[in-house]
Amino acid sequence: MSRSTPPTTTGLVDTDNGRPVRRHPDTGAHYVRKAGWPHFWGRTLDALVVMVVAGVLMGTVHTANQDFALGRLGTAMSASTGVYVAVMAAVWFVVVVAYGMVWGSVGSLGDAVAGMRSVRIANGKRSGAWRGGWRAFWWSFAPFYLLVSIAAALEGSGGDTFDSPYTAVDLRSGLARGRAPVPDPTAAPRPAAPTRAA
């Protein structure tokens, strides 16, 4: 895990959804985190896209191997189960990393459908293509990611679960649409500063 900059709370809430408004520590810009369940379903859609694309490509490679269209690689795949599994694993990881690169640079299909954007907590910027691909690569090794993301959804977190330097920003919040946040009505009022008697 990399070091994380904790989000700064502001004592303000969004006018549309009532969620707390936070501040990027490096830039001071305000944002609203995406609610837990929409974030979870957006990431579930991303996982389905990766599985479908990888499955289609794996099926294509398998068919090409059956039709003897892969030359030496096909011969090696037919002769060794290990080579066959390694080729299929390579197809899987190429799809995962490529999707992660798209996600880190322009956003994923899950981001678009859920109305969110995955950004760094520190400054509100996307991870970028290379870091996005790297993040997706490591997530593919985490079978418990589903359990962690369900737990995050249950607690209402919009963070990118165990990748703590990142969060999912709600693009459908009032703040994202240009409406100013309001003071949190549930926050305890700050005590007034003592004044010196005349």
Short mmCIF file of N, CA and C in Angstrom, two decimals, residues 84-155:
data_model
loop_
_atom_site.label_atom_id
_atom_site.label_comp_id
_atom_site.label_asym_id
_atom_site.label_seq_id
_atom_site.Cartn_x
_atom_site.Cartn_y
_atom_site.Cartn_z
N TYR A 84 -0.63 -23.61 -22.42
CA TYR A 84 -2.02 -23.22 -22.71
C TYR A 84 -2.55 -22.29 -21.61
N VAL A 85 -2.36 -22.69 -20.36
CA VAL A 85 -2.82 -21.88 -19.22
C VAL A 85 -2.09 -20.54 -19.18
N ALA A 86 -0.79 -20.54 -19.47
CA ALA A 86 -0.01 -19.29 -19.45
C ALA A 86 -0.50 -18.32 -20.52
N VAL A 87 -0.84 -18.84 -21.71
CA VAL A 87 -1.35 -17.97 -22.78
C VAL A 87 -2.70 -17.38 -22.38
N MET A 88 -3.57 -18.21 -21.81
CA MET A 88 -4.89 -17.71 -21.38
C MET A 88 -4.74 -16.68 -20.25
N ALA A 89 -3.81 -16.92 -19.33
CA ALA A 89 -3.56 -15.96 -18.24
C ALA A 89 -3.02 -14.65 -18.81
N ALA A 90 -2.16 -14.75 -19.82
CA ALA A 90 -1.62 -13.54 -20.45
C ALA A 90 -2.73 -12.73 -21.12
N VAL A 91 -3.66 -13.42 -21.78
CA VAL A 91 -4.80 -12.73 -22.39
C VAL A 91 -5.60 -12.00 -21.31
N TRP A 92 -5.88 -12.69 -20.19
CA TRP A 92 -6.63 -12.09 -19.08
C TRP A 92 -5.95 -10.83 -18.57
N PHE A 93 -4.63 -10.92 -18.31
CA PHE A 93 -3.93 -9.78 -17.73
C PHE A 93 -3.79 -8.63 -18.72
N VAL A 94 -3.67 -8.92 -20.00
CA VAL A 94 -3.62 -7.85 -20.99
C VAL A 94 -4.94 -7.08 -21.00
N VAL A 95 -6.05 -7.81 -20.95
CA VAL A 95 -7.37 -7.15 -20.93
C VAL A 95 -7.53 -6.33 -19.66
N VAL A 96 -7.15 -6.89 -18.51
CA VAL A 96 -7.28 -6.18 -17.23
C VAL A 96 -6.46 -4.90 -17.25
N VAL A 97 -5.20 -5.00 -17.68
CA VAL A 97 -4.32 -3.82 -17.69
C VAL A 97 -4.81 -2.79 -18.71
N ALA A 98 -5.24 -3.23 -19.88
CA ALA A 98 -5.73 -2.29 -20.89
C ALA A 98 -6.97 -1.56 -20.38
N TYR A 99 -7.90 -2.28 -19.75
CA TYR A 99 -9.09 -1.63 -19.21
C TYR A 99 -8.70 -0.67 -18.09
N GLY A 100 -7.75 -1.07 -17.26
CA GLY A 100 -7.26 -0.19 -16.20
C GLY A 100 -6.63 1.08 -16.75
N MET A 101 -5.95 0.97 -17.89
CA MET A 101 -5.34 2.15 -18.51
C MET A 101 -6.42 3.11 -19.01
N VAL A 102 -7.48 2.56 -19.59
CA VAL A 102 -8.60 3.40 -20.03
C VAL A 102 -9.26 4.05 -18.82
N TRP A 103 -9.48 3.24 -17.77
CA TRP A 103 -10.11 3.73 -16.55
C TRP A 103 -9.30 4.85 -15.92
N GLY A 104 -7.98 4.70 -15.87
CA GLY A 104 -7.12 5.71 -15.25
C GLY A 104 -6.97 6.99 -16.05
N SER A 105 -7.25 6.92 -17.36
CA SER A 105 -7.05 8.11 -18.17
C SER A 105 -8.35 8.83 -18.51
N VAL A 106 -9.35 8.11 -19.02
CA VAL A 106 -10.60 8.78 -19.41
C VAL A 106 -11.81 8.31 -18.60
N GLY A 107 -11.68 7.22 -17.87
CA GLY A 107 -12.78 6.71 -17.07
C GLY A 107 -13.33 5.43 -17.66
N SER A 108 -13.91 4.63 -16.81
CA SER A 108 -14.43 3.32 -17.22
C SER A 108 -15.91 3.40 -17.53
N LEU A 109 -16.44 2.31 -18.08
CA LEU A 109 -17.88 2.23 -18.32
C LEU A 109 -18.65 2.29 -17.00
N GLY A 110 -18.13 1.63 -15.97
CA GLY A 110 -18.77 1.69 -14.65
C GLY A 110 -18.81 3.10 -14.09
N ASP A 111 -17.73 3.88 -14.32
CA ASP A 111 -17.71 5.29 -13.90
C ASP A 111 -18.82 6.07 -14.59
N ALA A 112 -18.96 5.86 -15.91
CA ALA A 112 -19.96 6.61 -16.68
C ALA A 112 -21.37 6.27 -16.25
N VAL A 113 -21.65 4.98 -16.06
CA VAL A 113 -23.00 4.56 -15.69
C VAL A 113 -23.35 5.02 -14.27
N ALA A 114 -22.39 4.93 -13.34
CA ALA A 114 -22.65 5.30 -11.94
C ALA A 114 -22.52 6.80 -11.69
N GLY A 115 -22.03 7.56 -12.67
CA GLY A 115 -21.87 9.00 -12.49
C GLY A 115 -20.79 9.35 -11.49
N MET A 116 -19.61 8.72 -11.66
CA MET A 116 -18.52 8.97 -10.73
C MET A 116 -17.20 9.04 -11.49
N ARG A 117 -16.16 9.44 -10.77
CA ARG A 117 -14.82 9.49 -11.33
C ARG A 117 -13.84 9.11 -10.23
N SER A 118 -12.94 8.19 -10.53
CA SER A 118 -11.94 7.78 -9.56
C SER A 118 -10.77 8.76 -9.62
N VAL A 119 -10.48 9.41 -8.48
CA VAL A 119 -9.44 10.44 -8.44
C VAL A 119 -8.57 10.26 -7.20
N ARG A 120 -7.42 10.91 -7.23
CA ARG A 120 -6.56 10.95 -6.04
C ARG A 120 -7.20 11.85 -5.00
N ILE A 121 -7.17 11.41 -3.75
CA ILE A 121 -7.71 12.23 -2.67
C ILE A 121 -6.90 13.51 -2.52
N ALA A 122 -5.58 13.41 -2.70
CA ALA A 122 -4.71 14.56 -2.45
C ALA A 122 -5.00 15.74 -3.37
N ASN A 123 -5.23 15.49 -4.68
CA ASN A 123 -5.33 16.62 -5.59
C ASN A 123 -6.51 16.56 -6.57
N GLY A 124 -7.30 15.48 -6.55
CA GLY A 124 -8.47 15.40 -7.42
C GLY A 124 -8.18 15.03 -8.85
N LYS A 125 -6.97 14.57 -9.14
CA LYS A 125 -6.62 14.19 -10.51
C LYS A 125 -6.78 12.68 -10.70
N ARG A 126 -7.00 12.27 -11.94
CA ARG A 126 -7.06 10.85 -12.27
C ARG A 126 -5.69 10.22 -12.06
N SER A 127 -5.68 8.89 -12.00
CA SER A 127 -4.42 8.20 -11.77
C SER A 127 -3.52 8.22 -12.99
N GLY A 128 -4.08 8.34 -14.17
CA GLY A 128 -3.30 8.27 -15.40
C GLY A 128 -3.31 6.84 -15.94
N ALA A 129 -2.95 6.70 -17.21
CA ALA A 129 -3.05 5.40 -17.87
C ALA A 129 -2.15 4.36 -17.22
N TRP A 130 -0.89 4.68 -16.99
CA TRP A 130 0.04 3.67 -16.47
C TRP A 130 -0.31 3.26 -15.06
N ARG A 131 -0.60 4.22 -14.21
CA ARG A 131 -0.98 3.87 -12.84
C ARG A 131 -2.33 3.16 -12.82
N GLY A 132 -3.26 3.56 -13.67
CA GLY A 132 -4.55 2.87 -13.76
C GLY A 132 -4.39 1.42 -14.15
N GLY A 133 -3.52 1.15 -15.14
CA GLY A 133 -3.24 -0.23 -15.53
C GLY A 133 -2.59 -1.02 -14.41
N TRP A 134 -1.67 -0.39 -13.70
CA TRP A 134 -0.99 -1.03 -12.58
C TRP A 134 -1.97 -1.36 -11.46
N ARG A 135 -2.86 -0.42 -11.15
CA ARG A 135 -3.87 -0.67 -10.10
C ARG A 135 -4.77 -1.84 -10.49
N ALA A 136 -5.22 -1.86 -11.74
CA ALA A 136 -6.09 -2.94 -12.20
C ALA A 136 -5.35 -4.28 -12.17
N PHE A 137 -4.08 -4.28 -12.52
CA PHE A 137 -3.28 -5.50 -12.49
C PHE A 137 -3.24 -6.08 -11.08
N TRP A 138 -2.99 -5.24 -10.09
CA TRP A 138 -2.91 -5.74 -8.70
C TRP A 138 -4.28 -6.15 -8.19
N TRP A 139 -5.33 -5.46 -8.60
CA TRP A 139 -6.68 -5.84 -8.17
C TRP A 139 -7.06 -7.22 -8.69
N SER A 140 -6.51 -7.59 -9.86
CA SER A 140 -6.85 -8.90 -10.41
C SER A 140 -6.29 -10.04 -9.56
N PHE A 141 -5.34 -9.75 -8.68
CA PHE A 141 -4.80 -10.75 -7.76
C PHE A 141 -5.57 -10.81 -6.46
N ALA A 142 -6.57 -9.97 -6.30
CA ALA A 142 -7.25 -9.86 -5.01
C ALA A 142 -8.65 -10.44 -5.09
N PRO A 143 -8.81 -11.76 -4.93
CA PRO A 143 -10.15 -12.33 -4.99
C PRO A 143 -11.06 -11.83 -3.89
N PHE A 144 -10.48 -11.33 -2.82
CA PHE A 144 -11.31 -10.81 -1.73
C PHE A 144 -11.78 -9.39 -2.02
N TYR A 145 -11.43 -8.82 -3.18
CA TYR A 145 -11.85 -7.46 -3.51
C TYR A 145 -13.36 -7.32 -3.46
N LEU A 146 -14.07 -8.35 -3.93
CA LEU A 146 -15.53 -8.31 -3.91
C LEU A 146 -16.03 -8.16 -2.48
N LEU A 147 -15.47 -8.94 -1.55
CA LEU A 147 -15.91 -8.85 -0.16
C LEU A 147 -15.58 -7.49 0.44
N VAL A 148 -14.40 -6.97 0.12
CA VAL A 148 -14.00 -5.66 0.64
C VAL A 148 -14.91 -4.57 0.09
N SER A 149 -15.25 -4.66 -1.20
CA SER A 149 -16.09 -3.62 -1.78
C SER A 149 -17.53 -3.70 -1.27
N ILE A 150 -18.03 -4.92 -0.98
CA ILE A 150 -19.35 -5.04 -0.36
C ILE A 150 -19.34 -4.42 1.03
N ALA A 151 -18.26 -4.68 1.78
CA ALA A 151 -18.15 -4.09 3.12
C ALA A 151 -18.10 -2.57 3.03
N ALA A 152 -17.38 -2.03 2.03
CA ALA A 152 -17.33 -0.58 1.84
C ALA A 152 -18.70 -0.02 1.50
N ALA A 153 -19.46 -0.76 0.68
CA ALA A 153 -20.80 -0.30 0.31
C ALA A 153 -21.72 -0.31 1.53
N LEU A 154 -21.60 -1.32 2.37
CA LEU A 154 -22.46 -1.40 3.56
C LEU A 154 -22.19 -0.26 4.54
N GLU A 155 -20.94 0.17 4.61
CA GLU A 155 -20.64 1.27 5.52
C GLU A 155 -20.81 2.63 4.86
#
